[in-house]
Coordinates of C-alpha atoms in Angstrom, one line a residue:
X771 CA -19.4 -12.8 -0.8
X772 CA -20.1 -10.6 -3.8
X773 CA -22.7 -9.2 -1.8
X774 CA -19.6 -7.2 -0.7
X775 CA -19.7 -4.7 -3.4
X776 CA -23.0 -3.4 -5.4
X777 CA -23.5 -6.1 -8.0
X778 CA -25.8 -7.5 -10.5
X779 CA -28.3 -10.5 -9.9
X780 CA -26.2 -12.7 -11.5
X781 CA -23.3 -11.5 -10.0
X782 CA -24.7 -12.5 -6.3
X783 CA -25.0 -15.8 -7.1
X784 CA -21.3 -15.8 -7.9
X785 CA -18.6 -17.3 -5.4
X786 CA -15.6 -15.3 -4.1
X787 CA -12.9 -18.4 -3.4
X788 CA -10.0 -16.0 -3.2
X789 CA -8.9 -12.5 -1.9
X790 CA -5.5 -10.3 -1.9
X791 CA -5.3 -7.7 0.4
X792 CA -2.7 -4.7 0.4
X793 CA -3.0 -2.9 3.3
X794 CA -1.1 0.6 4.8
X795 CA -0.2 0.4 8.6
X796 CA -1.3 2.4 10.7
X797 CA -0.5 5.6 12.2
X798 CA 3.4 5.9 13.6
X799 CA 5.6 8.9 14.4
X800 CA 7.8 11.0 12.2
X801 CA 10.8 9.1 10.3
X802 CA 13.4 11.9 10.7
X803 CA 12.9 15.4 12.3
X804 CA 14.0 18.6 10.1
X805 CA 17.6 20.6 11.5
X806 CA 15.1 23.5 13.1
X807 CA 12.1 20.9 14.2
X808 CA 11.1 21.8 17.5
X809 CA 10.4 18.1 17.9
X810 CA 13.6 16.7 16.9
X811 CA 14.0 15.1 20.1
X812 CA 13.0 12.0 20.3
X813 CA 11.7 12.1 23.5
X814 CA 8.5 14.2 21.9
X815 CA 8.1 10.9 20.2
X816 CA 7.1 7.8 23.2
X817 CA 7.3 4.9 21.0
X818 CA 10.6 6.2 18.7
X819 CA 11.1 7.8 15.1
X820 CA 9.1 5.8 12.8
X821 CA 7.1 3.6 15.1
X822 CA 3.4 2.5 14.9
X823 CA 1.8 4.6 17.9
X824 CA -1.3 3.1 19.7
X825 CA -3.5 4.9 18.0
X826 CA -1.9 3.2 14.8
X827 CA -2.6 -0.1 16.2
X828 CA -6.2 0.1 17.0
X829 CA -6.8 1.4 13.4
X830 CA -5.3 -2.1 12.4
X831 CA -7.3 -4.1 14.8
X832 CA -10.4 -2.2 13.1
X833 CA -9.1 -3.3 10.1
X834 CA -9.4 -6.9 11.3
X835 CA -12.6 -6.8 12.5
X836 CA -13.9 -5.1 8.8
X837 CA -11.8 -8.0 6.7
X838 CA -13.5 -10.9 9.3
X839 CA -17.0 -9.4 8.4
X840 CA -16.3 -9.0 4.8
X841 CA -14.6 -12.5 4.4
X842 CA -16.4 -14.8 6.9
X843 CA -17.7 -16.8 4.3
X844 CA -14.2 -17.2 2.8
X845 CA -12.2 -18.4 6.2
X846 CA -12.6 -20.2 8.7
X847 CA -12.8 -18.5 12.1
X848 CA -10.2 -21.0 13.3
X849 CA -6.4 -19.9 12.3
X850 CA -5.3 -22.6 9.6
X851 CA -2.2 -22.0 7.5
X852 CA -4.0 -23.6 4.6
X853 CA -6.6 -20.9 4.5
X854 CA -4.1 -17.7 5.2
X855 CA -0.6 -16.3 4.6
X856 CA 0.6 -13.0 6.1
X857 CA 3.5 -11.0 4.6
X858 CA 5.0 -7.8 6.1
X859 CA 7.7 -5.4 4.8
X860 CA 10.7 -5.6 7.1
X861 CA 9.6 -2.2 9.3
X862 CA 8.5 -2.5 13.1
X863 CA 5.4 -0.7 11.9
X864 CA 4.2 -2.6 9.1
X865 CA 5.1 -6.0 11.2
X866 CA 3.1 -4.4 14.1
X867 CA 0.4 -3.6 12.2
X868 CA -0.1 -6.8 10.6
X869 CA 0.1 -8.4 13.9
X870 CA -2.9 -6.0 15.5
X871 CA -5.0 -6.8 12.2
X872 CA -4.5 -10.5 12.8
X873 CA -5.7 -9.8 16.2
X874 CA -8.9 -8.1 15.3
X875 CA -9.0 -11.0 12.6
X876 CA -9.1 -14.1 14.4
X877 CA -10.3 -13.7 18.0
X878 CA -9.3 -16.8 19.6
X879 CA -12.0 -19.7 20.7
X880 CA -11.7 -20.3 24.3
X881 CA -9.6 -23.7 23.6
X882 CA -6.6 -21.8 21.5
X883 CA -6.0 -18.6 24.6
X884 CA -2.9 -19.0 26.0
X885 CA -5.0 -17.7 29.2
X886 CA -8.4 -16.7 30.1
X887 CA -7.1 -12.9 30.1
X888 CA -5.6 -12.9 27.0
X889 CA -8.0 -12.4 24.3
X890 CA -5.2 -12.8 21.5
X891 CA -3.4 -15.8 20.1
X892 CA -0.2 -16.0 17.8
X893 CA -0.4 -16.3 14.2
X894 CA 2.5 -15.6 11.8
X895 CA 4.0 -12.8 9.8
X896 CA 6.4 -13.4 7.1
X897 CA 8.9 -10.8 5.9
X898 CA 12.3 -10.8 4.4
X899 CA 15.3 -8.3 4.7
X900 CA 14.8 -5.2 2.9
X901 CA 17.4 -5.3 0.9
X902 CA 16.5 -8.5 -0.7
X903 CA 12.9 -8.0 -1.5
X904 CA 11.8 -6.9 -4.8
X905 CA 8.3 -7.4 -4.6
X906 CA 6.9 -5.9 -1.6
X907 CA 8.8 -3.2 -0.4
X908 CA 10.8 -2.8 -3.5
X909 CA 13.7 -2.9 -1.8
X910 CA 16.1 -4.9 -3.5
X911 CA 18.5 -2.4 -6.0
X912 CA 17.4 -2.4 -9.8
X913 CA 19.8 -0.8 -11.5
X914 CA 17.7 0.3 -14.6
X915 CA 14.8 1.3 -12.5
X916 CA 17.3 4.0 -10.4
X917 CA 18.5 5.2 -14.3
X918 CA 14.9 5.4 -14.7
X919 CA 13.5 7.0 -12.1
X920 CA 16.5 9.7 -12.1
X921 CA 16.1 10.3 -15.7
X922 CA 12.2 10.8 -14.9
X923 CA 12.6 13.3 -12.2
X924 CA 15.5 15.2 -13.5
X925 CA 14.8 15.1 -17.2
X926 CA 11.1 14.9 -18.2
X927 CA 9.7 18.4 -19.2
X928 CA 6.8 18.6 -16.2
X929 CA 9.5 17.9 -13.4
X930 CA 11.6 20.4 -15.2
X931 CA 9.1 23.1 -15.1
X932 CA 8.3 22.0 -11.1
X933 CA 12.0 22.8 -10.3
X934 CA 11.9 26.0 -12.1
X935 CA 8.6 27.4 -11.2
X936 CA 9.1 26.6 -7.5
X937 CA 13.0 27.3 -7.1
X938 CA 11.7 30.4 -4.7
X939 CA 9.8 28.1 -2.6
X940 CA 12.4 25.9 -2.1
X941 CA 14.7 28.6 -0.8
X942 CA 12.3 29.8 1.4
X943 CA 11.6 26.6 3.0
X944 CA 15.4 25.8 2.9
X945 CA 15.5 28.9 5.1
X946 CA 13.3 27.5 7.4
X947 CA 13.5 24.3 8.1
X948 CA 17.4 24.0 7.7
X949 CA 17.6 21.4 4.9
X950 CA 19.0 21.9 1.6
X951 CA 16.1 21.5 -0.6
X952 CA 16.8 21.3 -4.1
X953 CA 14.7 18.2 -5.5
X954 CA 11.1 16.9 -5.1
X955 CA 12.0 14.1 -3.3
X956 CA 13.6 16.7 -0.3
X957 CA 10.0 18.5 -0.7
X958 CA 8.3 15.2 -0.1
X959 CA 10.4 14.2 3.4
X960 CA 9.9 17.8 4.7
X961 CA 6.4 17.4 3.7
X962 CA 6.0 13.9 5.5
X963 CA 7.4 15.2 8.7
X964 CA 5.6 18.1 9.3
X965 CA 2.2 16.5 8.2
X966 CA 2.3 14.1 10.9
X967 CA 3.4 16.5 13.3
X968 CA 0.3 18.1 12.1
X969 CA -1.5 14.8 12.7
X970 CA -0.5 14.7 16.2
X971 CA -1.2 18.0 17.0
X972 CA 2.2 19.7 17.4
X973 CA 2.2 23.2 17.1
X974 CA 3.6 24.2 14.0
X975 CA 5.1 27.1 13.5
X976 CA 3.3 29.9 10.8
X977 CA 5.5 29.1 7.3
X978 CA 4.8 24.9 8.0
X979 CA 0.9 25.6 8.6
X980 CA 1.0 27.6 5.2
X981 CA 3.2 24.8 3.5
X982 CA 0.5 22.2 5.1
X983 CA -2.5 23.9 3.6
X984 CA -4.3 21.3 1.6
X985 CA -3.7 23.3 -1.8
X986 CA 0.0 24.2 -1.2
X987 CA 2.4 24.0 -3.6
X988 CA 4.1 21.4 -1.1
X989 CA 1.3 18.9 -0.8
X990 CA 1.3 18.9 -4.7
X991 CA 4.8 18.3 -5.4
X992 CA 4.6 15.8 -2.6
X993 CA 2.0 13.9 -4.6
X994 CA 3.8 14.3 -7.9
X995 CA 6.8 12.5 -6.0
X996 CA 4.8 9.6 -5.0
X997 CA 3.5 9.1 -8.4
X998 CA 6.7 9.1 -10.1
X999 CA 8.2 5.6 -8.9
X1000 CA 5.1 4.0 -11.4
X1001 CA 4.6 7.4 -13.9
X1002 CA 5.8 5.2 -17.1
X1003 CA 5.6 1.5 -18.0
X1004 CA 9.3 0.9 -17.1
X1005 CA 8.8 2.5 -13.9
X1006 CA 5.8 0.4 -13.0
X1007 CA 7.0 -2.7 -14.8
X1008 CA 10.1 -2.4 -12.6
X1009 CA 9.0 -1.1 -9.3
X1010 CA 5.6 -3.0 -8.7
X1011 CA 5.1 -5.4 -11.6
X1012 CA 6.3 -7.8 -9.8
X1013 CA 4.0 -7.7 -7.1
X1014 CA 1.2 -7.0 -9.5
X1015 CA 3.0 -10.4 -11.4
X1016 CA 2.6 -12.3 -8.2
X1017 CA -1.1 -12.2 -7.3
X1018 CA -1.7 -12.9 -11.2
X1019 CA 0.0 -15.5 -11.0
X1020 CA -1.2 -17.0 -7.9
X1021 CA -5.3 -16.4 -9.2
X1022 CA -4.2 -18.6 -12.0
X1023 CA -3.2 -21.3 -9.8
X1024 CA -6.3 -20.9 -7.8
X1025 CA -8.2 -21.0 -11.0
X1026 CA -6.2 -24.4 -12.2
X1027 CA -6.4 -26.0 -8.7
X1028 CA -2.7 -25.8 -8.7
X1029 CA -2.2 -23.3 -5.3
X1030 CA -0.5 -25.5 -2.5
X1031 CA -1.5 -24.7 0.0
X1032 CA -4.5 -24.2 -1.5
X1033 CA -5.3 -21.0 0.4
X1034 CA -7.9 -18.4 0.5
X1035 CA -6.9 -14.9 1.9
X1036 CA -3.4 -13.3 1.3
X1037 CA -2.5 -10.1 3.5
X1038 CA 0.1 -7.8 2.7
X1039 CA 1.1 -5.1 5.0
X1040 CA 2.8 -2.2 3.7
X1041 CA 2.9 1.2 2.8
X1042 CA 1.3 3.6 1.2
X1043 CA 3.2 3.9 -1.3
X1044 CA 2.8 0.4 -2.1
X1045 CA -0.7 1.4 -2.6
X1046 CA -0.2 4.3 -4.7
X1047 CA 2.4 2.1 -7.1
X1048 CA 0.2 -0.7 -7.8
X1049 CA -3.3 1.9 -8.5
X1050 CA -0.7 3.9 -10.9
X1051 CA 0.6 1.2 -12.6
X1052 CA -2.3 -0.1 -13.3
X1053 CA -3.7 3.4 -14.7
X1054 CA -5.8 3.2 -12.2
X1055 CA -4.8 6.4 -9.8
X1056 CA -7.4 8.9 -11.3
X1057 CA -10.3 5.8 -11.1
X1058 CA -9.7 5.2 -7.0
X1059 CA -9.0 8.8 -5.4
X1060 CA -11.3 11.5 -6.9
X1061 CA -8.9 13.7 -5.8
X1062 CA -5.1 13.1 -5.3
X1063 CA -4.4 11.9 -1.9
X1064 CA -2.2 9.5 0.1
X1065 CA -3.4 6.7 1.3
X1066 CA -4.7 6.9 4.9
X1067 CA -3.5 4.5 7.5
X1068 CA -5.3 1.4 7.0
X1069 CA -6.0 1.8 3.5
X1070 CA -6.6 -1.2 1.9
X1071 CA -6.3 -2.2 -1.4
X1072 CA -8.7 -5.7 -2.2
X1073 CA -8.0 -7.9 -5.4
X1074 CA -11.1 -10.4 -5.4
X1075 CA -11.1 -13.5 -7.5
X1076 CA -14.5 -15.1 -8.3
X1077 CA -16.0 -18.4 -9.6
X1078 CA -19.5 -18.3 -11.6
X1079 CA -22.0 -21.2 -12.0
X1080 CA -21.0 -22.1 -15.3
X1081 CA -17.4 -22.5 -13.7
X1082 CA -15.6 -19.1 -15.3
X1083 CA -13.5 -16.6 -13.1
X1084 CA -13.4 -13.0 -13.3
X1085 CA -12.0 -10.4 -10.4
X1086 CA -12.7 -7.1 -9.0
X1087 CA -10.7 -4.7 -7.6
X1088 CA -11.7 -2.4 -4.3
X1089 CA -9.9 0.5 -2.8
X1090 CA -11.2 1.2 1.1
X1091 CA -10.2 4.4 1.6
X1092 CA -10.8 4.7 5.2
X1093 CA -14.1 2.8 7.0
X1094 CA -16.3 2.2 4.3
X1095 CA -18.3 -0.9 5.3
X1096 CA -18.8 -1.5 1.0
X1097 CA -16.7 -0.1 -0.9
X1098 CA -17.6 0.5 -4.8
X1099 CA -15.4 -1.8 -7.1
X1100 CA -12.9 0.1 -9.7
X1101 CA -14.2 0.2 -13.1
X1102 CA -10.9 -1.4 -15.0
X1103 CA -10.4 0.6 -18.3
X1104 CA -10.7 -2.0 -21.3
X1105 CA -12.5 -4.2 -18.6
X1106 CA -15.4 -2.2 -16.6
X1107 CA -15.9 -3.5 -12.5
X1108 CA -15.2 -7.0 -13.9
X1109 CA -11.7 -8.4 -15.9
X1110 CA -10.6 -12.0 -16.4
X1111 CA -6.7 -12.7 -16.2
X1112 CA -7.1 -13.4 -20.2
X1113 CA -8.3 -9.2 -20.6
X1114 CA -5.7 -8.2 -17.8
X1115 CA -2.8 -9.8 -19.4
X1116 CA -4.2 -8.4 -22.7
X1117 CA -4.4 -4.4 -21.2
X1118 CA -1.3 -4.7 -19.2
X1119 CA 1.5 -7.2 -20.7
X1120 CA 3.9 -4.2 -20.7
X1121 CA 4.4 -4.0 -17.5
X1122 CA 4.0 -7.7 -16.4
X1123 CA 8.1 -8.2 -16.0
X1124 CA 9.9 -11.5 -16.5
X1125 CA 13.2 -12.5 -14.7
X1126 CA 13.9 -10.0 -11.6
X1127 CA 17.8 -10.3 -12.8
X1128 CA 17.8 -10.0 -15.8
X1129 CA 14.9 -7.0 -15.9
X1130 CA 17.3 -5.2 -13.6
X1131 CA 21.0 -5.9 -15.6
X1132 CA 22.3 -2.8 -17.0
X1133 CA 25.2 -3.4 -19.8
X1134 CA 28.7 -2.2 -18.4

């Protein structure tokens, strides 16, 4: 398989024998409408406020398809739970999603349809509450990330000068749209909403199509918001190290023989955020979007472990932005296209975190 990426000779004669996969869903209707949206009924919205829209779900079952070409040497084309686990955020859309990749994944043999018409067979996804997940979604509290993170955005000089520089524009979209914006993070909601009215071709009205433009001052501060939850080594130490902890972790195992079940291919389903987080706490940000951008739907983020001849392991990263059939690997600082988990633990130890508890414990 590492004819999947633009290697070297010796390189092609190396053996992928395990894959993570961090995927966005796909496209879904707004979360919440704005006090003046012209939209803000839900009936403008068929499948409900936050829900994966059909469109959403054949960009998944694409997504399935690529992942069966790119790792059809890796799986079998029979669902086994020894060769593949599936893990979801708690969201309709993200467990949707993963269910229509799944689909486009594993197209049953005539022997597992549950009928001659249905082209689809059952395969699981795992999720957990929201509120007790502190891997995936993030979701579980951690009190000293929240000090953080507040500290970051209310304190830090470049988030200062944000709120001061565009204290106008926040009135004036305040005006507009009804909300009381006052912070980045209101900018960021505002902005989600209205881009995917955009998406779906509601007529905006003139100050949002200005606000939408790709150079706005919204779109930037928007980005600047997403970045923050990983901007400093306690922030990404605390809000995706542990993900990041958990794939190391599991490649180790893999590498030691010690995985049971010894599996192949592990799917995560999430958001783009998600995305964003792990890329920016691993410094990474800059290296995978040349210019800043979220994460389309059915991004997908690809951590590859390989064995060589002589027996030694190594892994590559991959960002698919959108439908690239090969995408380029992610030249690693302090590693290049290439890092073993001895250099990764090296660059990165600072945000690898111990103990979710006791990482999280503020003193009284």
């Amino acid at each position: 398989m590492a004819s999947t990426s633009s290697s070297t000779s010796n390189e092609e004669k190396d053996t992928l024998i395990f894959a993570h996969v961090l995927f966005r869903h796909g496209a879904r209707n707004i979360v919440a409408p704005y006090p003046t949206d012209p939209f803000k009924d839900e009936s403008h919205w068929p499948e409900g406020f936050g829900q994966l829209t059909n469109v959403g779900k054949r960009q998944l079952y694409r997504l399935g398809l690529y992942l069966r070409r790119r790792y059809d040497n890796l799986i079998d084309e029979k669902y086994s739970y020894k060769d593949i686990h599936v893990q979801s955020t708690d969201f309709c859309r993200t467990i949707m999603s993963a269910q229509a990749c799944l689909a486009g994944l594993y197209r049953p043999s005539e022997e597992d349809k549950l009928d001659e018409d249905i082209n689809w067979q059952p395969i699981p996804v795992h999720t957990i509450p929201t509120h007790l997940d502190h891997v995936l979604v993030t979701g579980k509290k951690c009190p000293r990330f929240q000090r953080a993170h507040v500290n970051y955005l209310q304190n830090t000089s470049m988030m200062k000068d944000v709120l001061s520089e565009y204290k106008p524009l926040f009135a004036h979209w305040s005006q507009h749209s009804g909300m009381n914006i006052q912070s980045i993070d209101s900018v960021n909601l505002l902005y989600n909403t209205l881009s995917i009215e955009q998406e779906q071709n509601k007529p905006l009205p003139t100050w949002a199509e200005r606000a939408l433009r790709p150079d706005s001052p919204m779109n930037y501060i928007a980005n600047l918001y997403f970045q923050s939850y990983a901007a400093t080594p306690e922030l990404a130490r605390l809000k995706q190290g542990f993900l990041i902890k958990e794939i190391m972790e599991r490649f180790s195992k893999k590498i030691h023989s010690t995985l049971k079940p010894d599996r192949k291919l592990w799917l995560y389903s999430a958001h783009d955020l998600t995305i964003i987080n792990v890329l920016n706490s691993l410094g990474l940000f800059e290296f995978a979007f040349d210019q800043p951008h979220f994460p389309p739907y059915g991004a997908s983020l690809h951590f590859e472990l390989f064995r060589t001849s002589k027996g030694e392991h190594y892994f590559k990263i991959f960002y698919r932005k959108a439908e690239e059939e090969y995408p380029d690997p992610i030249s690693i600082p302090g590693c290049g296209e290439s890092c073993t988990l001895k250099q990764f633990y090296d660059l990165y130890s600072q945000i690898i975190p111990g103990d979710f508890e006791r990482e999280c414990w503020l003193p009284a």
